[in-house]
mmCIF file of C-alpha atoms in Angstrom:
data_model
loop_
_atom_site.group_PDB
_atom_site.id
_atom_site.type_symbol
_atom_site.label_atom_id
_atom_site.label_comp_id
_atom_site.label_asym_id
_atom_site.label_seq_id
_atom_site.Cartn_x
_atom_site.Cartn_y
_atom_site.Cartn_z
ATOM 1 C CA UNK A 22 -0.231 0.043 -0.183
ATOM 2 C CA UNK A 23 1.196 3.479 -0.881
ATOM 3 C CA UNK A 24 2.175 4.968 2.039
ATOM 4 C CA UNK A 25 0.431 8.458 1.114
ATOM 5 C CA UNK A 26 -2.899 6.455 1.280
ATOM 6 C CA UNK A 27 -2.586 6.014 4.656
ATOM 7 C CA UNK A 28 -2.024 9.627 5.789
ATOM 8 C CA UNK A 29 -4.851 11.740 6.305
ATOM 9 C CA UNK A 30 -4.767 15.178 5.070
ATOM 10 C CA UNK A 31 -6.272 18.707 5.266
ATOM 11 C CA UNK A 32 -6.272 21.600 2.753
ATOM 12 C CA UNK A 33 -5.103 24.914 3.738
ATOM 13 C CA UNK A 34 -4.587 28.095 2.315
ATOM 14 C CA UNK A 35 -1.613 30.137 3.018
ATOM 15 C CA UNK A 36 0.024 33.769 1.851
ATOM 16 C CA UNK A 37 -3.590 35.314 2.287
ATOM 17 C CA UNK A 38 -4.940 32.527 0.161
ATOM 18 C CA UNK A 39 -2.527 32.821 -2.831
ATOM 19 C CA UNK A 40 -0.939 29.017 -2.181
ATOM 20 C CA UNK A 41 -3.146 25.666 -1.272
ATOM 21 C CA UNK A 42 -1.395 23.403 0.535
ATOM 22 C CA UNK A 43 -2.578 20.052 1.041
ATOM 23 C CA UNK A 44 -0.898 18.760 3.973
ATOM 24 C CA UNK A 45 -0.890 16.078 6.983
ATOM 25 C CA UNK A 46 -3.692 16.308 9.621
ATOM 26 C CA UNK A 47 -1.169 14.778 11.935
ATOM 27 C CA UNK A 48 2.536 15.324 12.602
ATOM 28 C CA UNK A 49 4.791 18.357 10.549
ATOM 29 C CA UNK A 50 2.206 20.873 9.532
ATOM 30 C CA UNK A 51 3.697 24.404 7.941
ATOM 31 C CA UNK A 52 3.317 27.271 10.181
ATOM 32 C CA UNK A 53 4.633 30.733 9.566
ATOM 33 C CA UNK A 54 8.073 29.851 9.662
ATOM 34 C CA UNK A 55 8.490 28.584 5.547
ATOM 35 C CA UNK A 56 6.393 31.866 4.735
ATOM 36 C CA UNK A 57 8.719 33.880 6.573
ATOM 37 C CA UNK A 58 11.517 31.550 5.226
ATOM 38 C CA UNK A 59 10.549 32.604 1.599
ATOM 39 C CA UNK A 60 9.538 35.989 1.952
ATOM 40 C CA UNK A 61 13.512 36.622 2.970
ATOM 41 C CA UNK A 62 15.135 35.008 -0.190
ATOM 42 C CA UNK A 63 15.699 37.863 -2.619
ATOM 43 C CA UNK A 64 15.175 36.082 -5.913
ATOM 44 C CA UNK A 65 14.798 37.707 -9.222
ATOM 45 C CA UNK A 66 13.454 36.907 -12.373
ATOM 46 C CA UNK A 67 15.197 34.029 -14.504
ATOM 47 C CA UNK A 68 17.260 32.645 -11.448
ATOM 48 C CA UNK A 69 16.756 28.914 -9.822
ATOM 49 C CA UNK A 70 16.473 28.335 -6.266
ATOM 50 C CA UNK A 71 16.281 24.981 -4.155
ATOM 51 C CA UNK A 72 14.696 24.259 -1.333
ATOM 52 C CA UNK A 73 16.390 22.077 1.309
ATOM 53 C CA UNK A 74 14.190 19.940 3.108
ATOM 54 C CA UNK A 75 10.836 21.342 1.555
ATOM 55 C CA UNK A 76 8.619 19.276 3.560
ATOM 56 C CA UNK A 77 5.034 19.834 1.579
ATOM 57 C CA UNK A 78 6.343 22.544 -0.526
ATOM 58 C CA UNK A 79 5.223 25.429 1.565
ATOM 59 C CA UNK A 80 8.068 27.865 1.515
ATOM 60 C CA UNK A 81 8.864 27.099 -2.485
ATOM 61 C CA UNK A 82 5.292 27.558 -3.033
ATOM 62 C CA UNK A 83 5.476 31.012 -1.467
ATOM 63 C CA UNK A 84 8.566 32.017 -3.030
ATOM 64 C CA UNK A 85 7.086 31.217 -6.326
ATOM 65 C CA UNK A 86 3.920 32.828 -5.753
ATOM 66 C CA UNK A 87 6.199 35.963 -5.029
ATOM 67 C CA UNK A 88 8.808 35.396 -7.765
ATOM 68 C CA UNK A 89 6.701 33.957 -10.749
ATOM 69 C CA UNK A 90 9.582 33.969 -13.318
ATOM 70 C CA UNK A 91 12.006 31.882 -10.768
ATOM 71 C CA UNK A 92 12.355 27.494 -11.055
ATOM 72 C CA UNK A 93 12.384 25.995 -7.915
ATOM 73 C CA UNK A 94 13.472 22.950 -7.020
ATOM 74 C CA UNK A 95 12.550 21.028 -3.774
ATOM 75 C CA UNK A 96 14.398 18.184 -2.047
ATOM 76 C CA UNK A 97 12.409 16.346 0.804
ATOM 77 C CA UNK A 98 13.784 13.393 2.728
ATOM 78 C CA UNK A 99 10.299 11.954 3.918
ATOM 79 C CA UNK A 100 8.548 10.275 0.943
ATOM 80 C CA UNK A 101 4.773 11.101 1.671
ATOM 81 C CA UNK A 102 5.920 14.705 1.931
ATOM 82 C CA UNK A 103 7.580 14.697 -1.261
ATOM 83 C CA UNK A 104 4.410 13.193 -3.161
ATOM 84 C CA UNK A 105 2.236 16.050 -1.061
ATOM 85 C CA UNK A 106 4.451 18.457 -2.241
ATOM 86 C CA UNK A 107 4.409 17.417 -5.656
ATOM 87 C CA UNK A 108 0.446 17.302 -5.558
ATOM 88 C CA UNK A 109 0.644 20.843 -4.270
ATOM 89 C CA UNK A 110 3.128 21.985 -7.327
ATOM 90 C CA UNK A 111 0.091 20.537 -9.436
ATOM 91 C CA UNK A 112 -2.476 22.064 -7.779
ATOM 92 C CA UNK A 113 -1.192 25.439 -7.356
ATOM 93 C CA UNK A 114 -0.166 25.495 -11.121
ATOM 94 C CA UNK A 115 3.472 25.779 -11.036
ATOM 95 C CA UNK A 116 4.664 22.346 -12.145
ATOM 96 C CA UNK A 117 6.142 24.334 -15.511
ATOM 97 C CA UNK A 118 8.853 25.731 -12.949
ATOM 98 C CA UNK A 119 8.830 24.023 -10.045
ATOM 99 C CA UNK A 120 9.754 20.249 -9.263
ATOM 100 C CA UNK A 121 10.251 17.989 -6.351
ATOM 101 C CA UNK A 122 12.725 15.443 -5.564
ATOM 102 C CA UNK A 123 12.742 12.950 -2.765
ATOM 103 C CA UNK A 124 16.052 12.120 -1.203
ATOM 104 C CA UNK A 125 18.676 12.760 1.525
ATOM 105 C CA UNK A 126 20.915 16.072 1.631
ATOM 106 C CA UNK A 127 23.736 12.937 2.673
ATOM 107 C CA UNK A 128 23.214 11.828 -0.388
ATOM 108 C CA UNK A 129 21.243 13.882 -2.868
ATOM 109 C CA UNK A 130 19.789 12.840 -6.162
ATOM 110 C CA UNK A 131 21.951 13.309 -9.033
ATOM 111 C CA UNK A 132 19.453 15.431 -10.844
ATOM 112 C CA UNK A 133 20.622 18.303 -8.570
ATOM 113 C CA UNK A 134 23.634 20.316 -9.750
ATOM 114 C CA UNK A 135 26.223 21.225 -7.662
ATOM 115 C CA UNK A 136 26.844 25.100 -7.691
ATOM 116 C CA UNK A 137 24.242 25.916 -10.113
ATOM 117 C CA UNK A 138 21.589 27.517 -7.794
ATOM 118 C CA UNK A 139 21.055 31.372 -7.288
ATOM 119 C CA UNK A 140 19.544 30.870 -3.969
ATOM 120 C CA UNK A 141 19.200 27.960 -1.571
ATOM 121 C CA UNK A 142 16.885 28.118 1.666
ATOM 122 C CA UNK A 143 15.895 25.899 4.420
ATOM 123 C CA UNK A 144 14.028 25.190 7.539
ATOM 124 C CA UNK A 145 15.967 22.467 8.809
ATOM 125 C CA UNK A 146 15.085 20.457 12.111
ATOM 126 C CA UNK A 147 15.197 23.110 15.057
ATOM 127 C CA UNK A 148 16.048 20.293 17.849
ATOM 128 C CA UNK A 149 19.570 18.206 18.038
ATOM 129 C CA UNK A 150 19.416 14.692 18.402
ATOM 130 C CA UNK A 151 20.431 14.868 22.066
ATOM 131 C CA UNK A 152 17.369 16.974 23.281
ATOM 132 C CA UNK A 153 14.504 15.298 24.918
ATOM 133 C CA UNK A 154 10.826 15.634 24.680
ATOM 134 C CA UNK A 155 10.826 14.613 21.150
ATOM 135 C CA UNK A 156 7.037 14.716 19.127
ATOM 136 C CA UNK A 157 5.748 11.246 19.646
ATOM 137 C CA UNK A 158 4.887 11.401 15.768
ATOM 138 C CA UNK A 159 7.566 10.126 13.552
ATOM 139 C CA UNK A 160 7.225 12.266 10.417
ATOM 140 C CA UNK A 161 7.167 15.302 12.894
ATOM 141 C CA UNK A 162 9.848 14.049 14.621
ATOM 142 C CA UNK A 163 11.958 13.676 11.547
ATOM 143 C CA UNK A 164 10.779 17.004 10.690
ATOM 144 C CA UNK A 165 12.050 18.945 13.906
ATOM 145 C CA UNK A 166 14.506 16.424 15.495
ATOM 146 C CA UNK A 167 18.016 16.025 13.842
ATOM 147 C CA UNK A 168 18.632 12.457 12.268
ATOM 148 C CA UNK A 169 22.091 11.474 10.375
ATOM 149 C CA UNK A 170 22.001 14.873 9.159
ATOM 150 C CA UNK A 171 23.060 17.582 11.983
ATOM 151 C CA UNK A 172 23.099 21.533 11.116
ATOM 152 C CA UNK A 173 26.610 21.513 9.765
ATOM 153 C CA UNK A 174 25.533 19.481 7.023
ATOM 154 C CA UNK A 175 22.749 21.590 5.974
ATOM 155 C CA UNK A 176 24.837 24.242 5.690
ATOM 156 C CA UNK A 177 27.354 22.239 3.447
ATOM 157 C CA UNK A 178 24.495 21.181 1.831
ATOM 158 C CA UNK A 179 23.426 24.393 1.043
ATOM 159 C CA UNK A 180 26.938 25.923 -0.161
ATOM 160 C CA UNK A 181 27.697 23.073 -2.215
ATOM 161 C CA UNK A 182 24.408 23.586 -4.202
ATOM 162 C CA UNK A 183 24.548 27.607 -4.340
ATOM 163 C CA UNK A 184 26.738 28.995 -6.941
ATOM 164 C CA UNK A 185 29.443 31.580 -6.107
ATOM 165 C CA UNK A 186 28.002 34.545 -4.993
ATOM 166 C CA UNK A 187 24.769 33.363 -4.640
ATOM 167 C CA UNK A 188 22.704 33.489 -1.362
ATOM 168 C CA UNK A 189 22.009 30.840 1.060
ATOM 169 C CA UNK A 190 19.130 31.477 3.614
ATOM 170 C CA UNK A 191 18.184 29.422 7.025
ATOM 171 C CA UNK A 192 15.284 29.917 9.677
ATOM 172 C CA UNK A 193 16.747 28.375 12.659
ATOM 173 C CA UNK A 194 16.198 28.487 16.480
ATOM 174 C CA UNK A 195 18.024 31.541 17.987
ATOM 175 C CA UNK A 196 19.723 29.367 20.382
ATOM 176 C CA UNK A 197 21.944 27.740 17.495
ATOM 177 C CA UNK A 198 22.864 30.975 15.976
ATOM 178 C CA UNK A 199 26.490 30.549 16.719
ATOM 179 C CA UNK A 200 26.499 26.983 15.147
ATOM 180 C CA UNK A 201 25.180 28.524 11.703
ATOM 181 C CA UNK A 202 27.837 31.092 12.162
ATOM 182 C CA UNK A 203 30.661 28.856 12.638
ATOM 183 C CA UNK A 204 29.393 26.617 9.723
ATOM 184 C CA UNK A 205 29.540 29.683 7.536
ATOM 185 C CA UNK A 206 32.954 30.751 8.938
ATOM 186 C CA UNK A 207 35.195 31.515 5.813
ATOM 187 C CA UNK A 208 33.248 30.093 3.424
ATOM 188 C CA UNK A 209 30.437 32.922 2.858
ATOM 189 C CA UNK A 210 29.793 36.530 3.971
ATOM 190 C CA UNK A 211 27.576 39.283 3.573
ATOM 191 C CA UNK A 212 25.715 37.504 6.592
ATOM 192 C CA UNK A 213 22.554 39.307 7.834
ATOM 193 C CA UNK A 214 21.393 38.136 10.932
ATOM 194 C CA UNK A 215 17.527 38.862 11.374
ATOM 195 C CA UNK A 216 15.766 38.266 14.827
ATOM 196 C CA UNK A 217 12.226 36.975 14.925
ATOM 197 C CA UNK A 218 10.734 38.797 18.148
ATOM 198 C CA UNK A 219 7.270 37.120 19.225
ATOM 199 C CA UNK A 220 6.347 40.394 20.523
ATOM 200 C CA UNK A 221 8.861 43.845 21.473
ATOM 201 C CA UNK A 222 9.162 43.119 25.196
ATOM 202 C CA UNK A 223 10.007 39.342 24.381
ATOM 203 C CA UNK A 224 13.073 37.090 23.401
ATOM 204 C CA UNK A 225 13.832 35.945 20.057
ATOM 205 C CA UNK A 226 13.288 32.215 19.475
ATOM 206 C CA UNK A 227 13.878 31.971 15.756
ATOM 207 C CA UNK A 228 16.489 33.957 13.788
ATOM 208 C CA UNK A 229 16.649 34.280 9.972
ATOM 209 C CA UNK A 230 20.532 34.341 8.883
ATOM 210 C CA UNK A 231 20.819 35.213 4.985
ATOM 211 C CA UNK A 232 25.140 34.747 3.599
ATOM 212 C CA UNK A 233 26.238 34.774 0.310
ATOM 213 C CA UNK A 234 28.776 32.150 -0.744
ATOM 214 C CA UNK A 235 32.450 33.282 -1.426
ATOM 215 C CA UNK A 236 32.034 37.141 -0.111
ATOM 216 C CA UNK A 237 33.874 38.259 2.561
ATOM 217 C CA UNK A 238 31.837 41.579 3.226
ATOM 218 C CA UNK A 239 31.252 41.504 7.346
ATOM 219 C CA UNK A 240 28.207 40.390 9.069
ATOM 220 C CA UNK A 241 25.299 43.001 9.964
ATOM 221 C CA UNK A 242 22.854 42.273 12.794
ATOM 222 C CA UNK A 243 19.787 43.768 11.872
ATOM 223 C CA UNK A 244 16.947 45.140 14.449
ATOM 224 C CA UNK A 245 14.397 42.006 13.264
ATOM 225 C CA UNK A 246 10.796 41.862 12.669
ATOM 226 C CA UNK A 247 8.384 42.173 15.817
ATOM 227 C CA UNK A 248 5.699 39.367 14.569
ATOM 228 C CA UNK A 249 2.815 40.234 17.087
ATOM 229 C CA UNK A 250 1.057 43.418 18.633
ATOM 230 C CA UNK A 251 0.009 43.299 22.152
ATOM 231 C CA UNK A 252 -2.833 42.354 21.559
ATOM 232 C CA UNK A 253 -1.715 39.244 19.625
ATOM 233 C CA UNK A 254 -2.556 40.268 15.932
ATOM 234 C CA UNK A 255 0.310 40.574 13.533
ATOM 235 C CA UNK A 256 2.291 43.521 13.244
ATOM 236 C CA UNK A 257 2.270 45.599 9.818
ATOM 237 C CA UNK A 258 5.653 44.274 8.817
ATOM 238 C CA UNK A 259 4.807 40.618 9.577
ATOM 239 C CA UNK A 260 1.377 40.780 8.299
ATOM 240 C CA UNK A 261 2.494 42.215 4.770
ATOM 241 C CA UNK A 262 5.450 39.190 4.892
ATOM 242 C CA UNK A 263 2.765 36.689 5.431
ATOM 243 C CA UNK A 264 0.447 37.845 2.680
ATOM 244 C CA UNK A 265 3.122 37.569 0.085
ATOM 245 C CA UNK A 266 5.499 40.853 0.127
ATOM 246 C CA UNK A 267 9.370 40.163 0.567
ATOM 247 C CA UNK A 268 10.629 40.599 3.929
ATOM 248 C CA UNK A 269 12.081 44.437 4.926
ATOM 249 C CA UNK A 270 12.991 44.470 8.191
ATOM 250 C CA UNK A 271 13.882 47.682 10.308
ATOM 251 C CA UNK A 272 17.340 48.702 9.554
ATOM 252 C CA UNK A 273 17.653 46.884 6.187
ATOM 253 C CA UNK A 274 17.350 48.719 3.065
ATOM 254 C CA UNK A 275 14.362 48.394 0.427
#
């Protein structure tokens, strides 16, 4: 029996209804992180982009909605999520410029060409394998907890597929920022760190890190993006990004 036939799914809409998303009812479900990740990728017409660990395709579809002339590949480890991503690509009418491959970043499929992408982006597992309280759902655990590939491997893969002077973009837990920066040291520059603040008076739990391969420009630490107002509603800047705009953060030029 096909693994996907055993998965109960829901049909949801993100990006202010621009993207239809079929995803598991239980297990990993796309939230705001892949939407914000896509909003931080500065892609231009005619370029190629790669979504490592694309899940059901949320981030790549969001990027494709904002940048309709960009060709995007997605790589996903879990077969049933890769199949859902393919169905989502078809459902959103983007099969002419998107494809989804199933495979491991440690042993990627040969269809992915080294140093051929202008942009590589990823929402890798947030938890290292030695942390406790793993999700009971196996698929969700694979999405949230590192397996054979650790964060250094994700950075290595992104740099391997990114062309020289191209960009790599990650969204990750704030307490793992040092690991990301160590992985990028000497290999990428023009590093920009965007903290994501739940509210103005709360600590950052997530960061978006963007860098360019083979560039030596110094790092910038931006003011970041506050997601919520005091009443729980989204701030204007966060709302604009979640509705399909590029992510312009305080302190960053347009």
